[in-house]
Amino acid sequence: LDSATAGAVRYWDMPLVQEIGKYIYRVHIADDWFVNFADAAAKPGLAADLVCRYGEKIGDEKLKSFGAWFAQRSPGRLRGDSLGRLLPMLFHAKEFQKVAPQQPFVGEAWLPGIQVMTARQREGSGDGLYVAAQGGHNAESHNHNDVGNFVVFRNGEPVLIDVGVETYTAKTFSGKRYEIWTMQSGYHNCPTVNGVMQAPGREFEARQVAYRKDTSGVELSLDIAKAYPSEAKLESWQRTIRLDRQANEVVVKDDARLQGRGAVTLNLMTTDESKLERIHFEGPGLERQVDEVKVEDPRLTGVWGKRLLRVRLVAASAAAQASWTVRIKG
């Protein structure tokens, strides 16, 4: 639009247009890793020149330098997608080389429209803990049933993950979408209650969502009970996901109220056994079970390899009112 109007309309001054660009570094974790809720990829790659030029247009030095850094990381690799991007890339090459490359490492971000929080141990550094968490609802674009889901990284490497999405097929965008395991809340870092997972639809959403930052950390609190159908027999499920910078840990606290005693499973997805030593849990009746999940789709094996682990913290007979805490140590 900017090119077609020869700059006659100030698209780049529009807050929404600026936010679109800033999103890219607000969900960047470290190196090639990005927050990948819903159908996003954990290692999506970047059209580096396009990102740099976008930053230039909106006057955002972080975005400019991030594009330059990504180009330096992948020299000679073009991701132009179309002639309309390749040509500006060629004409911009000399200016592009003058931009100092740098990863942004944003300290924290809150995106209220999609109810996504991101936070890291130290602004400007990929070292230490990183957490991203989400609220939202289960009818979003490219939705997974994942209200209350979160990911945790340490020193730029995954600890608890969002698996992502397999290669698109006709089934992906059909009425059978949620038969695919990667779309189900049971394969996200979400609870299963009385054997019931979250359901798709706009009414299945987070309630009482609150983001808070204080001197010791950053947290997202939300009630995820309405993300589950009535068969789960849930009154409320208050989940708080906090990066405690002073204690150097991510703390996930679940306060549940059920309609009588019930079975509860806290699901956690991770990459391998070496990550289990960092995951500690507290609360009544929890027993740890670890399942191997085979990964066969090339879109996922290229990121995670051929196997993942699902940690299930199971309370087979939970009281009607109970609390559990999971700590991921830094």
CSV table of C-alpha atoms in Angstrom, one decimal:
chain,number,residue,atom,x,y,z
A,1,LEU,CA,0.0,0.0,0.0
A,2,ASP,CA,2.9,2.3,0.8
A,3,SER,CA,4.5,1.6,-2.5
A,4,ALA,CA,1.2,1.8,-4.5
A,5,THR,CA,0.4,5.2,-3.1
A,6,ALA,CA,4.0,6.5,-3.3
A,7,GLY,CA,3.8,7.3,0.5
A,8,ALA,CA,0.7,9.5,0.1
A,9,VAL,CA,-1.0,7.8,3.0
A,10,ARG,CA,0.8,7.5,6.3
A,11,TYR,CA,0.2,3.9,6.9
A,12,TRP,CA,3.3,3.5,9.1
A,13,ASP,CA,2.0,6.0,11.6
A,14,MET,CA,-1.1,3.9,12.4
A,15,PRO,CA,-0.8,2.2,15.8
A,16,LEU,CA,-2.1,-1.1,14.5
A,17,VAL,CA,0.5,-1.2,11.7
A,18,GLN,CA,3.3,-0.5,14.2
A,19,GLU,CA,2.0,-3.2,16.6
A,20,ILE,CA,2.1,-5.8,13.8
A,21,GLY,CA,5.9,-5.2,13.4
A,22,LYS,CA,6.6,-5.0,17.1
A,23,TYR,CA,4.9,-8.4,17.7
A,24,ILE,CA,7.8,-10.1,15.9
A,25,TYR,CA,10.4,-9.3,18.6
A,26,ARG,CA,7.9,-9.4,21.5
A,27,VAL,CA,7.5,-13.1,20.9
A,28,HIS,CA,11.1,-13.8,20.2
A,29,ILE,CA,12.7,-16.0,22.8
A,30,ALA,CA,16.4,-16.4,21.7
A,31,ASP,CA,18.2,-17.3,18.5
A,32,ASP,CA,15.8,-19.2,16.2
A,33,TRP,CA,13.2,-19.8,18.9
A,34,PHE,CA,9.8,-17.9,18.9
A,35,VAL,CA,6.6,-18.3,21.0
A,36,ASN,CA,4.5,-20.6,18.8
A,37,PHE,CA,1.0,-20.6,20.2
A,38,ALA,CA,-1.7,-22.1,17.9
A,39,ASP,CA,-0.4,-22.9,14.4
A,40,ALA,CA,2.8,-20.9,14.6
A,41,ALA,CA,6.2,-22.5,14.2
A,42,ALA,CA,8.7,-22.6,17.0
A,43,LYS,CA,11.4,-21.9,14.5
A,44,PRO,CA,9.7,-19.9,11.8
A,45,GLY,CA,12.6,-18.2,10.2
A,46,LEU,CA,12.4,-14.5,9.2
A,47,ALA,CA,12.3,-12.6,6.0
A,48,ALA,CA,15.2,-10.6,7.4
A,49,ASP,CA,15.3,-7.7,4.9
A,50,LEU,CA,11.5,-7.2,5.1
A,51,VAL,CA,11.7,-7.1,8.9
A,52,CYS,CA,14.5,-4.6,8.8
A,53,ARG,CA,12.7,-2.3,6.3
A,54,TYR,CA,9.5,-2.6,8.4
A,55,GLY,CA,11.4,-1.4,11.4
A,56,GLU,CA,12.8,1.5,9.3
A,57,LYS,CA,9.4,2.5,8.2
A,58,ILE,CA,7.8,2.6,11.7
A,59,GLY,CA,10.9,4.1,13.3
A,60,ASP,CA,11.7,1.1,15.5
A,61,GLU,CA,15.4,0.5,16.0
A,62,LYS,CA,14.8,-2.9,17.7
A,63,LEU,CA,13.0,-4.3,14.7
A,64,LYS,CA,15.6,-2.9,12.3
A,65,SER,CA,18.5,-4.4,14.2
A,66,PHE,CA,16.7,-7.7,14.7
A,67,GLY,CA,16.2,-8.1,10.9
A,68,ALA,CA,19.9,-7.3,10.4
A,69,TRP,CA,20.9,-9.9,13.1
A,70,PHE,CA,18.8,-12.6,11.4
A,71,ALA,CA,20.3,-11.9,8.1
A,72,GLN,CA,23.8,-12.2,9.6
A,73,ARG,CA,22.8,-15.5,11.3
A,74,SER,CA,21.7,-17.0,7.9
A,75,PRO,CA,24.0,-15.4,5.3
A,76,GLY,CA,23.1,-16.1,1.7
A,77,ARG,CA,19.7,-17.4,2.6
A,78,LEU,CA,17.0,-15.5,0.8
A,79,ARG,CA,13.4,-15.6,2.0
A,80,GLY,CA,11.7,-13.3,-0.5
A,81,ASP,CA,8.5,-15.2,-1.0
A,82,SER,CA,7.6,-13.1,-4.1
A,83,LEU,CA,9.2,-10.8,-6.7
A,84,GLY,CA,7.6,-7.9,-4.8
A,85,ARG,CA,9.9,-8.7,-1.9
A,86,LEU,CA,13.0,-9.8,-3.7
A,87,LEU,CA,13.4,-6.6,-5.7
A,88,PRO,CA,13.2,-4.3,-2.6
A,89,MET,CA,15.7,-6.7,-0.9
A,90,LEU,CA,18.2,-6.2,-3.7
A,91,PHE,CA,17.8,-2.4,-3.9
A,92,HIS,CA,18.0,-2.1,-0.1
A,93,ALA,CA,21.1,-4.3,0.3
A,94,LYS,CA,23.7,-1.5,0.9
A,95,GLU,CA,21.5,0.3,3.5
A,96,PHE,CA,20.8,-3.0,5.1
A,97,GLN,CA,24.5,-3.7,5.7
A,98,LYS,CA,24.8,-0.4,7.7
A,99,VAL,CA,22.3,-1.6,10.4
A,100,ALA,CA,24.0,-2.9,13.6
A,101,PRO,CA,22.7,-6.5,14.1
A,102,GLN,CA,21.3,-7.3,17.5
A,103,GLN,CA,18.7,-9.6,19.2
A,104,PRO,CA,16.2,-7.5,21.1
A,105,PHE,CA,15.6,-9.6,24.2
A,106,VAL,CA,12.6,-7.7,25.4
A,107,GLY,CA,12.2,-7.9,29.2
A,108,GLU,CA,8.4,-8.4,29.2
A,109,ALA,CA,5.4,-7.8,27.1
A,110,TRP,CA,1.6,-7.9,27.5
A,111,LEU,CA,-0.6,-8.2,24.5
A,112,PRO,CA,-4.2,-7.7,25.8
A,113,GLY,CA,-6.0,-8.3,22.5
A,114,ILE,CA,-4.9,-11.9,22.5
A,115,GLN,CA,-4.1,-12.2,26.2
A,116,VAL,CA,-0.5,-13.2,25.8
A,117,MET,CA,2.3,-12.5,28.3
A,118,THR,CA,6.0,-12.9,27.7
A,119,ALA,CA,8.8,-12.3,30.2
A,120,ARG,CA,12.4,-13.1,30.6
A,121,GLN,CA,14.8,-13.1,33.6
A,122,ARG,CA,16.9,-10.1,32.3
A,123,GLU,CA,16.1,-7.6,29.6
A,124,GLY,CA,18.8,-7.6,26.9
A,125,SER,CA,19.9,-11.2,27.6
A,126,GLY,CA,18.9,-14.6,26.4
A,127,ASP,CA,20.3,-16.2,29.6
A,128,GLY,CA,18.1,-17.3,32.4
A,129,LEU,CA,14.4,-18.2,32.4
A,130,TYR,CA,11.8,-17.2,29.8
A,131,VAL,CA,8.1,-17.7,30.0
A,132,ALA,CA,5.1,-17.0,27.7
A,133,ALA,CA,1.5,-17.7,28.7
A,134,GLN,CA,-1.9,-17.2,27.1
A,135,GLY,CA,-5.5,-16.8,27.9
A,136,GLY,CA,-7.9,-16.1,25.0
A,137,HIS,CA,-10.6,-18.4,23.7
A,138,ASN,CA,-11.0,-21.5,21.6
A,139,ALA,CA,-12.3,-20.0,18.4
A,140,GLU,CA,-9.2,-17.9,17.5
A,141,SER,CA,-7.7,-18.0,14.0
A,142,HIS,CA,-5.7,-21.2,13.6
A,143,ASN,CA,-6.9,-22.2,17.1
A,144,HIS,CA,-5.7,-25.0,19.3
A,145,ASN,CA,-7.7,-25.8,22.5
A,146,ASP,CA,-5.0,-24.3,24.7
A,147,VAL,CA,-6.5,-21.6,27.1
A,148,GLY,CA,-4.1,-21.3,30.0
A,149,ASN,CA,-1.2,-22.8,28.1
A,150,PHE,CA,2.4,-21.7,28.7
A,151,VAL,CA,6.0,-22.4,27.6
A,152,VAL,CA,9.2,-22.1,29.5
A,153,PHE,CA,12.8,-21.8,28.1
A,154,ARG,CA,16.1,-21.7,30.0
A,155,ASN,CA,19.2,-20.1,28.5
A,156,GLY,CA,17.5,-20.0,25.2
A,157,GLU,CA,16.6,-23.7,25.1
A,158,PRO,CA,13.2,-25.3,25.6
A,159,VAL,CA,12.1,-26.8,28.9
A,160,LEU,CA,8.3,-26.9,28.6
A,161,ILE,CA,7.0,-26.5,25.0
A,162,ASP,CA,4.1,-25.9,22.7
A,163,VAL,CA,4.4,-28.7,20.2
A,164,GLY,CA,3.0,-26.7,17.3
A,165,VAL,CA,1.2,-28.0,14.3
A,166,GLU,CA,1.8,-30.8,11.9
A,167,THR,CA,1.8,-30.4,8.1
A,168,TYR,CA,-1.5,-29.0,6.9
A,169,THR,CA,-3.9,-31.5,5.4
A,170,ALA,CA,-7.6,-31.4,4.5
A,171,LYS,CA,-8.3,-32.7,8.0
A,172,THR,CA,-6.6,-29.7,9.6
A,173,PHE,CA,-9.3,-27.4,8.4
A,174,SER,CA,-12.3,-29.7,8.7
A,175,GLY,CA,-14.8,-30.7,11.3
A,176,LYS,CA,-12.2,-33.3,12.4
A,177,ARG,CA,-9.6,-30.7,13.3
A,178,TYR,CA,-9.6,-31.4,17.0
A,179,GLU,CA,-9.1,-35.1,16.5
A,180,ILE,CA,-5.5,-34.2,15.7
A,181,TRP,CA,-3.4,-34.7,18.8
A,182,THR,CA,-1.5,-31.4,18.5
A,183,MET,CA,-4.7,-29.4,18.7
A,184,GLN,CA,-5.9,-31.0,21.9
A,185,SER,CA,-5.4,-29.4,25.4
A,186,GLY,CA,-4.2,-32.8,26.7
A,187,TYR,CA,-1.0,-32.3,24.6
A,188,HIS,CA,-0.5,-28.7,25.8
A,189,ASN,CA,0.5,-27.6,29.2
A,190,CYS,CA,-3.1,-27.6,30.4
A,191,PRO,CA,-5.1,-29.6,32.8
A,192,THR,CA,-7.4,-32.5,32.0
A,193,VAL,CA,-10.3,-32.7,34.5
A,194,ASN,CA,-12.4,-35.8,35.0
A,195,GLY,CA,-11.0,-37.2,31.8
A,196,VAL,CA,-12.3,-34.1,29.9
A,197,MET,CA,-10.2,-31.8,27.7
A,198,GLN,CA,-11.0,-28.3,26.6
A,199,ALA,CA,-13.6,-27.8,23.8
A,200,PRO,CA,-13.5,-25.6,20.7
A,201,GLY,CA,-15.8,-22.6,20.3
A,202,ARG,CA,-16.0,-18.9,21.2
A,203,GLU,CA,-17.7,-19.6,24.6
A,204,PHE,CA,-14.8,-21.7,25.8
A,205,GLU,CA,-12.6,-18.9,27.1
A,206,ALA,CA,-10.5,-17.5,29.9
A,207,ARG,CA,-12.3,-15.3,32.5
A,208,GLN,CA,-11.0,-12.8,35.0
A,209,VAL,CA,-7.7,-12.3,33.1
A,210,ALA,CA,-5.2,-10.1,34.8
A,211,TYR,CA,-1.6,-9.2,34.0
A,212,ARG,CA,0.6,-7.8,36.7
A,213,LYS,CA,4.2,-6.7,37.0
A,214,ASP,CA,6.0,-5.9,40.3
A,215,THR,CA,9.5,-5.5,41.6
A,216,SER,CA,10.2,-9.2,41.8
A,217,GLY,CA,8.5,-10.5,38.7
A,218,VAL,CA,5.7,-10.7,36.1
A,219,GLU,CA,2.5,-12.9,36.2
A,220,LEU,CA,-0.7,-13.7,34.3
A,221,SER,CA,-3.7,-14.9,36.3
A,222,LEU,CA,-6.9,-16.3,34.8
A,223,ASP,CA,-9.8,-18.6,35.4
A,224,ILE,CA,-9.8,-21.3,32.7
A,225,ALA,CA,-12.8,-23.3,33.9
A,226,LYS,CA,-15.0,-22.0,31.1
A,227,ALA,CA,-12.6,-23.4,28.5
A,228,TYR,CA,-14.0,-26.9,29.5
A,229,PRO,CA,-17.4,-28.3,28.7
A,230,SER,CA,-19.9,-29.1,31.5
A,231,GLU,CA,-18.8,-32.8,31.6
A,232,ALA,CA,-15.6,-31.7,33.4
A,233,LYS,CA,-17.7,-30.7,36.4
A,234,LEU,CA,-15.6,-27.6,37.1
A,235,GLU,CA,-16.7,-24.6,39.2
A,236,SER,CA,-13.5,-22.6,38.8
A,237,TRP,CA,-9.9,-23.1,37.9
A,238,GLN,CA,-7.7,-20.1,38.8
A,239,ARG,CA,-4.3,-20.5,37.2
A,240,THR,CA,-1.4,-18.1,37.9
A,241,ILE,CA,1.8,-18.3,35.8
A,242,ARG,CA,4.6,-16.2,37.3
A,243,LEU,CA,8.2,-15.5,36.5
A,244,ASP,CA,9.8,-14.9,39.9
A,245,ARG,CA,13.0,-13.1,39.0
A,246,GLN,CA,14.2,-13.0,42.6
A,247,ALA,CA,13.7,-16.7,43.2
A,248,ASN,CA,14.9,-17.6,39.7
A,249,GLU,CA,11.9,-19.8,38.9
A,250,VAL,CA,8.7,-20.0,37.0
A,251,VAL,CA,5.8,-20.8,39.3
A,252,VAL,CA,2.4,-22.2,38.0
A,253,LYS,CA,-0.2,-22.3,40.7
A,254,ASP,CA,-3.6,-23.9,40.2
A,255,ASP,CA,-6.5,-23.3,42.5
A,256,ALA,CA,-9.4,-25.6,41.5
A,257,ARG,CA,-13.0,-26.0,42.6
A,258,LEU,CA,-14.7,-29.1,41.4
A,259,GLN,CA,-18.3,-30.3,41.7
A,260,GLY,CA,-17.3,-33.0,44.2
A,261,ARG,CA,-14.3,-35.2,44.2
A,262,GLY,CA,-12.7,-35.9,40.8
A,263,ALA,CA,-9.7,-36.9,38.7
A,264,VAL,CA,-7.2,-34.2,37.7
A,265,THR,CA,-4.2,-34.4,35.4
A,266,LEU,CA,-1.7,-31.6,35.0
A,267,ASN,CA,-0.2,-32.1,31.5
A,268,LEU,CA,3.3,-30.8,30.7
A,269,MET,CA,5.0,-31.2,27.4
A,270,THR,CA,8.8,-31.4,27.3
A,271,THR,CA,11.6,-32.5,24.9
A,272,ASP,CA,13.6,-35.1,26.8
A,273,GLU,CA,14.5,-36.6,30.2
A,274,SER,CA,17.2,-34.1,31.0
A,275,LYS,CA,14.5,-31.4,31.5
A,276,LEU,CA,12.6,-33.4,34.2
A,277,GLU,CA,15.0,-32.5,37.0
A,278,ARG,CA,14.0,-28.8,36.7
A,279,ILE,CA,10.3,-29.5,37.1
A,280,HIS,CA,9.1,-29.7,40.7
A,281,PHE,CA,5.5,-30.1,41.9
A,282,GLU,CA,3.6,-29.8,45.2
A,283,GLY,CA,0.0,-30.5,46.2
A,284,PRO,CA,-2.3,-33.3,47.3
A,285,GLY,CA,-2.3,-36.7,45.6
A,286,LEU,CA,-0.1,-35.9,42.7
A,287,GLU,CA,1.8,-38.8,41.1
A,288,ARG,CA,4.1,-38.3,38.1
A,289,GLN,CA,3.7,-40.4,35.0
A,290,VAL,CA,5.8,-39.9,31.9
A,291,ASP,CA,4.7,-40.9,28.4
A,292,GLU,CA,6.7,-41.0,25.3
A,293,VAL,CA,5.1,-39.3,22.3
A,294,LYS,CA,6.3,-40.3,18.9
A,295,VAL,CA,6.7,-37.5,16.4
A,296,GLU,CA,6.5,-38.5,12.8
A,297,ASP,CA,5.4,-35.4,10.9
A,298,PRO,CA,8.4,-33.7,9.1
A,299,ARG,CA,7.2,-30.2,10.1
A,300,LEU,CA,7.6,-31.2,13.8
A,301,THR,CA,10.6,-33.6,13.5
A,302,GLY,CA,12.6,-30.8,12.0
A,303,VAL,CA,12.2,-28.9,15.3
A,304,TRP,CA,11.9,-31.5,18.0
A,305,GLY,CA,13.2,-34.7,16.6
A,306,LYS,CA,11.3,-38.0,16.6
A,307,ARG,CA,10.1,-38.1,20.2
A,308,LEU,CA,8.7,-35.9,22.9
A,309,LEU,CA,7.7,-36.5,26.5
A,310,ARG,CA,4.3,-35.8,28.1
A,311,VAL,CA,4.6,-35.5,31.9
A,312,ARG,CA,1.2,-36.2,33.6
A,313,LEU,CA,0.9,-35.1,37.2
A,314,VAL,CA,-2.1,-37.2,38.2
A,315,ALA,CA,-4.4,-36.7,41.2
A,316,ALA,CA,-6.7,-39.7,40.8
A,317,SER,CA,-9.1,-38.6,43.6
A,318,ALA,CA,-8.8,-34.8,44.1
A,319,ALA,CA,-10.9,-33.0,46.7
A,320,ALA,CA,-13.6,-30.7,45.6
A,321,GLN,CA,-11.3,-27.8,46.5
A,322,ALA,CA,-7.6,-28.2,46.0
A,323,SER,CA,-4.4,-26.4,45.0
A,324,TRP,CA,-1.3,-27.5,43.1
A,325,THR,CA,2.0,-25.8,42.3
A,326,VAL,CA,4.5,-26.6,39.6
A,327,ARG,CA,7.9,-24.9,39.8
A,328,ILE,CA,10.5,-24.8,37.0
A,329,LYS,CA,13.9,-24.0,38.4
A,330,GLY,CA,16.3,-21.7,36.6
